[in-house]
Amino acid sequence: MTVRYFSNGLAYWTPGEILMSSCDVDITYFPFDEHICTIRLMAWGTLPFEILLESFSGVKLDYYSEHGTWRITSTTFDDTVDEVTGLSLIDMSVSMKRRPGFYVINIVLPVIFLMVLNSCVFCLPPDSGERVSYAITVLLAISVFLSLIGNHLPKTSEPISLLEYFIMFDLVFSSLICLSSMLCVRLQFRNKNNTIPSYLKWIILCCRRNDLKKTESLVEVQNNKSDVHNADLNACDGLIDDKRGTKDTKGTVKHDIS
């Protein structure tokens, strides 16, 4: 690698190297996440007063080619001195934002569509017997879809992205719908001569009690409103009667005088 020296003592050195670096990322909002990666440059093997590193306004992106997954939003330079060694160093920060189009089309939207289809299971009549098979089919579709998209999700446990929680919620939601569909079909074709279980009576009574409390509170509010309305009407009627009595008294006095 060539170092050019000028007559004034200036040494001009332009090293070129392809380096690989890594940084910690926060994938909580995957695939809408943004990251700031900092790369520290330091001249090892030199004395503190031998080399002074100075930064520019930003990273030159003349030879940078756009990436299909990431988009660089901003770059900054910060020159400082290491507190331990006293060497001059430069911190280069690169802000990157993920391009979410691929993940939205292939992961987010299909999961939402499967959840909507799963909710439509209760639109089917329980007498047809297709409700349970429909719910199980959607559950299997979600399970197969999870196995297919597993390679596209970030493989880390700290932190776990909200998208993975959403997919797990969709799987649990589908499982609960399958169980509720089986329960509805069982109740539909159950012998009507059988006695109602005690736990079911207790659940129904608790639900009815809450409904009765709400109804009683609404009735009390309506009664209070009607009482206030009747009181206002009575007060208005009293005022009208007083005015009529005053007019009649005046008319009588005038008649007596005349």
Short mmCIF file of C-alpha atoms in Angstrom, two decimals:
data_model
loop_
_atom_site.label_atom_id
_atom_site.label_comp_id
_atom_site.label_asym_id
_atom_site.label_seq_id
_atom_site.Cartn_x
_atom_site.Cartn_y
_atom_site.Cartn_z
CA MET A 1 0.00 0.00 0.00
CA THR A 2 1.54 3.32 -1.14
CA VAL A 3 2.10 6.34 1.12
CA ARG A 4 2.73 9.62 -0.73
CA TYR A 5 4.90 12.29 0.95
CA PHE A 6 4.89 15.91 -0.09
CA SER A 7 7.59 18.58 0.26
CA ASN A 8 5.80 20.20 3.18
CA GLY A 9 5.96 16.94 5.17
CA LEU A 10 2.35 15.91 4.48
CA ALA A 11 1.84 12.16 4.10
CA TYR A 12 -1.13 11.06 1.98
CA TRP A 13 -2.39 7.52 2.57
CA THR A 14 -5.63 6.16 1.14
CA PRO A 15 -6.20 2.64 2.46
CA GLY A 16 -9.01 0.57 1.00
CA GLU A 17 -10.49 -2.44 2.73
CA ILE A 18 -13.77 -4.31 2.95
CA LEU A 19 -14.55 -4.79 6.63
CA MET A 20 -17.34 -6.68 8.33
CA SER A 21 -18.90 -5.37 11.51
CA SER A 22 -21.89 -6.20 13.72
CA CYS A 23 -24.05 -4.30 16.20
CA ASP A 24 -26.81 -5.01 18.69
CA VAL A 25 -30.31 -4.55 17.30
CA ASP A 26 -33.74 -4.13 18.86
CA ILE A 27 -36.34 -6.09 16.85
CA THR A 28 -39.33 -5.26 19.04
CA TYR A 29 -41.15 -3.52 16.18
CA PHE A 30 -40.02 -5.92 13.43
CA PRO A 31 -40.51 -5.44 10.45
CA PHE A 32 -40.90 -1.69 11.10
CA ASP A 33 -37.69 -1.41 13.13
CA GLU A 34 -34.94 1.19 12.94
CA HIS A 35 -31.37 0.79 14.16
CA ILE A 36 -28.31 2.93 14.80
CA CYS A 37 -25.01 1.07 14.40
CA THR A 38 -21.81 2.71 15.63
CA ILE A 39 -18.38 1.76 14.24
CA ARG A 40 -15.31 2.91 16.18
CA LEU A 41 -12.07 3.61 14.27
CA MET A 42 -8.80 3.82 16.21
CA ALA A 43 -5.10 3.74 15.24
CA TRP A 44 -3.75 0.88 17.34
CA GLY A 45 -0.01 0.48 17.85
CA THR A 46 0.70 4.23 17.92
CA LEU A 47 1.35 6.79 20.63
CA PRO A 48 -1.38 9.27 21.57
CA PHE A 49 0.47 12.27 20.07
CA GLU A 50 1.50 10.58 16.80
CA ILE A 51 -1.83 10.35 14.91
CA LEU A 52 -4.82 12.66 15.23
CA LEU A 53 -8.03 11.49 13.60
CA GLU A 54 -10.45 14.19 12.40
CA SER A 55 -13.99 13.56 11.21
CA PHE A 56 -15.94 14.93 8.26
CA SER A 57 -19.56 16.01 8.11
CA GLY A 58 -20.83 12.59 7.06
CA VAL A 59 -20.13 9.34 5.27
CA LYS A 60 -19.66 9.61 1.53
CA LEU A 61 -22.11 7.30 -0.21
CA ASP A 62 -20.73 7.72 -3.72
CA TYR A 63 -19.91 4.03 -4.10
CA TYR A 64 -22.82 2.77 -2.02
CA SER A 65 -25.44 0.57 -3.71
CA GLU A 66 -28.97 0.33 -2.34
CA HIS A 67 -29.80 -2.77 -0.31
CA GLY A 68 -33.07 -4.65 -0.74
CA THR A 69 -33.68 -5.06 2.99
CA TRP A 70 -32.16 -1.94 4.58
CA ARG A 71 -32.23 1.76 3.79
CA ILE A 72 -29.68 4.19 5.22
CA THR A 73 -31.42 7.26 6.62
CA SER A 74 -28.49 9.25 8.04
CA THR A 75 -24.78 9.07 8.93
CA THR A 76 -22.76 11.02 11.50
CA PHE A 77 -19.10 11.31 12.55
CA ASP A 78 -17.81 12.12 16.03
CA ASP A 79 -14.08 12.45 16.81
CA THR A 80 -13.00 12.03 20.41
CA VAL A 81 -10.19 10.62 22.57
CA ASP A 82 -10.23 7.26 24.31
CA GLU A 83 -10.28 7.69 28.10
CA VAL A 84 -8.07 4.65 28.78
CA THR A 85 -5.36 4.76 26.11
CA GLY A 86 -5.58 8.43 25.16
CA LEU A 87 -5.62 7.51 21.46
CA SER A 88 -7.55 9.55 18.94
CA LEU A 89 -10.64 7.77 17.65
CA ILE A 90 -13.67 8.34 15.45
CA ASP A 91 -17.19 7.03 16.05
CA MET A 92 -19.14 6.56 12.83
CA SER A 93 -22.91 6.13 13.37
CA VAL A 94 -25.15 4.78 10.63
CA SER A 95 -28.95 4.96 10.99
CA MET A 96 -30.75 2.21 9.09
CA LYS A 97 -34.42 1.45 8.55
CA ARG A 98 -35.79 -1.89 7.41
CA ARG A 99 -37.85 -2.08 4.21
CA PRO A 100 -41.07 -3.77 5.45
CA GLY A 101 -42.75 -4.49 2.11
CA PHE A 102 -41.69 -8.14 1.82
CA TYR A 103 -42.67 -8.99 5.39
CA VAL A 104 -45.99 -7.16 5.24
CA ILE A 105 -47.10 -8.96 2.08
CA ASN A 106 -45.83 -12.43 3.02
CA ILE A 107 -46.34 -12.50 6.81
CA VAL A 108 -48.49 -9.73 8.30
CA LEU A 109 -51.37 -9.67 5.81
CA PRO A 110 -51.78 -13.49 5.58
CA VAL A 111 -51.93 -13.75 9.39
CA ILE A 112 -54.62 -11.06 9.50
CA PHE A 113 -56.62 -12.77 6.74
CA LEU A 114 -56.44 -16.12 8.57
CA MET A 115 -57.67 -14.47 11.75
CA VAL A 116 -60.62 -12.93 9.90
CA LEU A 117 -61.46 -16.30 8.32
CA ASN A 118 -61.21 -17.92 11.73
CA SER A 119 -63.74 -15.47 13.16
CA CYS A 120 -66.24 -16.34 10.42
CA VAL A 121 -66.67 -19.88 11.77
CA PHE A 122 -69.66 -18.77 13.86
CA CYS A 123 -71.49 -17.65 10.72
CA LEU A 124 -72.01 -21.32 9.83
CA PRO A 125 -75.09 -23.05 11.28
CA PRO A 126 -74.22 -25.67 13.93
CA ASP A 127 -76.72 -28.16 12.45
CA SER A 128 -74.69 -28.62 9.27
CA GLY A 129 -71.71 -30.12 11.09
CA GLU A 130 -69.22 -28.10 9.03
CA ARG A 131 -68.35 -25.65 11.79
CA VAL A 132 -65.84 -27.92 13.53
CA SER A 133 -64.18 -29.05 10.29
CA TYR A 134 -63.88 -25.43 9.14
CA ALA A 135 -62.26 -24.36 12.43
CA ILE A 136 -59.80 -27.28 12.36
CA THR A 137 -58.91 -26.53 8.73
CA VAL A 138 -58.06 -22.92 9.56
CA LEU A 139 -56.04 -24.05 12.59
CA LEU A 140 -54.02 -26.42 10.42
CA ALA A 141 -53.49 -23.65 7.86
CA ILE A 142 -52.09 -21.38 10.58
CA SER A 143 -49.79 -24.14 11.84
CA VAL A 144 -48.43 -24.84 8.35
CA PHE A 145 -48.01 -21.12 7.73
CA LEU A 146 -46.00 -20.75 10.95
CA SER A 147 -43.63 -23.52 9.87
CA LEU A 148 -43.12 -21.80 6.50
CA ILE A 149 -42.39 -18.31 7.82
CA GLY A 150 -40.14 -19.48 10.66
CA ASN A 151 -37.01 -18.86 8.59
CA HIS A 152 -38.00 -15.25 7.88
CA LEU A 153 -38.49 -14.27 11.53
CA PRO A 154 -35.55 -13.05 13.64
CA LYS A 155 -34.03 -15.92 15.64
CA THR A 156 -33.52 -14.19 18.98
CA SER A 157 -35.12 -14.31 22.40
CA GLU A 158 -34.07 -10.91 23.72
CA PRO A 159 -36.12 -9.08 22.76
CA ILE A 160 -38.96 -10.96 21.04
CA SER A 161 -40.74 -9.01 18.32
CA LEU A 162 -44.37 -8.00 18.66
CA LEU A 163 -45.11 -9.81 15.40
CA GLU A 164 -44.21 -13.15 16.99
CA TYR A 165 -46.53 -12.41 19.91
CA PHE A 166 -49.27 -11.56 17.44
CA ILE A 167 -48.78 -14.83 15.53
CA MET A 168 -48.84 -16.81 18.79
CA PHE A 169 -52.02 -14.98 19.80
CA ASP A 170 -53.55 -15.95 16.46
CA LEU A 171 -52.68 -19.61 17.09
CA VAL A 172 -54.18 -19.55 20.60
CA PHE A 173 -57.24 -17.71 19.29
CA SER A 174 -57.76 -20.35 16.62
CA SER A 175 -57.43 -23.14 19.19
CA LEU A 176 -60.05 -21.52 21.43
CA ILE A 177 -62.39 -21.16 18.47
CA CYS A 178 -62.02 -24.89 17.74
CA LEU A 179 -62.88 -25.74 21.35
CA SER A 180 -65.87 -23.39 21.39
CA SER A 181 -67.12 -24.83 18.08
CA MET A 182 -66.95 -28.35 19.50
CA LEU A 183 -68.82 -27.21 22.59
CA CYS A 184 -71.54 -25.55 20.48
CA VAL A 185 -72.03 -28.68 18.37
CA ARG A 186 -72.19 -30.83 21.50
CA LEU A 187 -74.83 -28.59 23.05
CA GLN A 188 -76.77 -28.47 19.79
CA PHE A 189 -77.12 -32.25 19.47
CA ARG A 190 -77.44 -32.96 23.15
CA ASN A 191 -80.48 -34.82 24.47
CA LYS A 192 -82.96 -32.27 25.77
CA ASN A 193 -84.13 -34.60 28.56
CA ASN A 194 -80.74 -34.47 30.31
CA THR A 195 -80.36 -32.26 33.35
CA ILE A 196 -78.32 -29.08 33.16
CA PRO A 197 -74.94 -29.39 34.93
CA SER A 198 -74.48 -27.39 38.11
CA TYR A 199 -71.46 -25.48 36.80
CA LEU A 200 -73.44 -24.35 33.75
CA LYS A 201 -76.29 -23.19 35.99
CA TRP A 202 -73.81 -21.23 38.07
CA ILE A 203 -72.34 -19.53 34.98
CA ILE A 204 -75.79 -18.64 33.66
CA LEU A 205 -76.91 -17.28 37.04
CA CYS A 206 -73.79 -15.13 37.31
CA CYS A 207 -74.38 -13.73 33.83
CA ARG A 208 -78.05 -13.10 34.57
CA ARG A 209 -77.19 -11.38 37.83
CA ASN A 210 -74.86 -8.97 36.05
CA ASP A 211 -77.56 -8.28 33.46
CA LEU A 212 -80.11 -7.67 36.21
CA LYS A 213 -77.79 -5.24 37.95
CA LYS A 214 -77.31 -3.30 34.73
CA THR A 215 -81.07 -3.33 34.09
CA GLU A 216 -81.85 -2.14 37.62
CA SER A 217 -79.34 0.69 37.33
CA LEU A 218 -80.86 1.76 34.01
CA VAL A 219 -84.37 1.61 35.49
CA GLU A 220 -83.28 3.73 38.45
CA VAL A 221 -81.74 6.32 36.16
CA GLN A 222 -84.89 6.40 34.02
CA ASN A 223 -87.09 6.69 37.13
CA ASN A 224 -84.98 9.54 38.44
CA LYS A 225 -85.24 11.29 35.10
CA SER A 226 -89.02 10.78 35.02
CA ASP A 227 -89.36 12.08 38.61
CA VAL A 228 -87.37 15.19 37.74
CA HIS A 229 -89.45 15.65 34.60
CA ASN A 230 -92.71 15.27 36.55
CA ALA A 231 -91.47 17.72 39.18
CA ASP A 232 -90.67 20.25 36.46
CA LEU A 233 -94.13 19.75 34.94
CA ASN A 234 -95.82 20.21 38.32
CA ALA A 235 -93.80 23.36 38.94
CA CYS A 236 -94.81 24.69 35.52
CA ASP A 237 -98.47 23.85 36.19
CA GLY A 238 -98.28 25.66 39.53
CA LEU A 239 -96.88 28.76 37.89
CA ILE A 240 -99.60 28.67 35.24
CA ASP A 241 -102.31 28.31 37.91
CA ASP A 242 -100.86 31.22 39.89
CA LYS A 243 -100.86 33.41 36.79
CA ARG A 244 -104.46 32.44 36.01
CA GLY A 245 -105.48 33.18 39.61
CA THR A 246 -103.86 36.58 39.45
CA LYS A 247 -105.65 37.41 36.22
CA ASP A 248 -109.01 36.32 37.66
CA THR A 249 -108.46 38.41 40.79
CA LYS A 250 -107.68 41.48 38.75
CA GLY A 251 -110.77 40.93 36.64
CA THR A 252 -112.96 40.64 39.76
CA VAL A 253 -111.55 43.79 41.30
CA LYS A 254 -112.13 45.73 38.11
CA HIS A 255 -115.68 44.44 37.88
CA ASP A 256 -116.43 45.44 41.47
CA ILE A 257 -115.06 48.92 40.98
CA SER A 258 -117.04 49.41 37.83
#
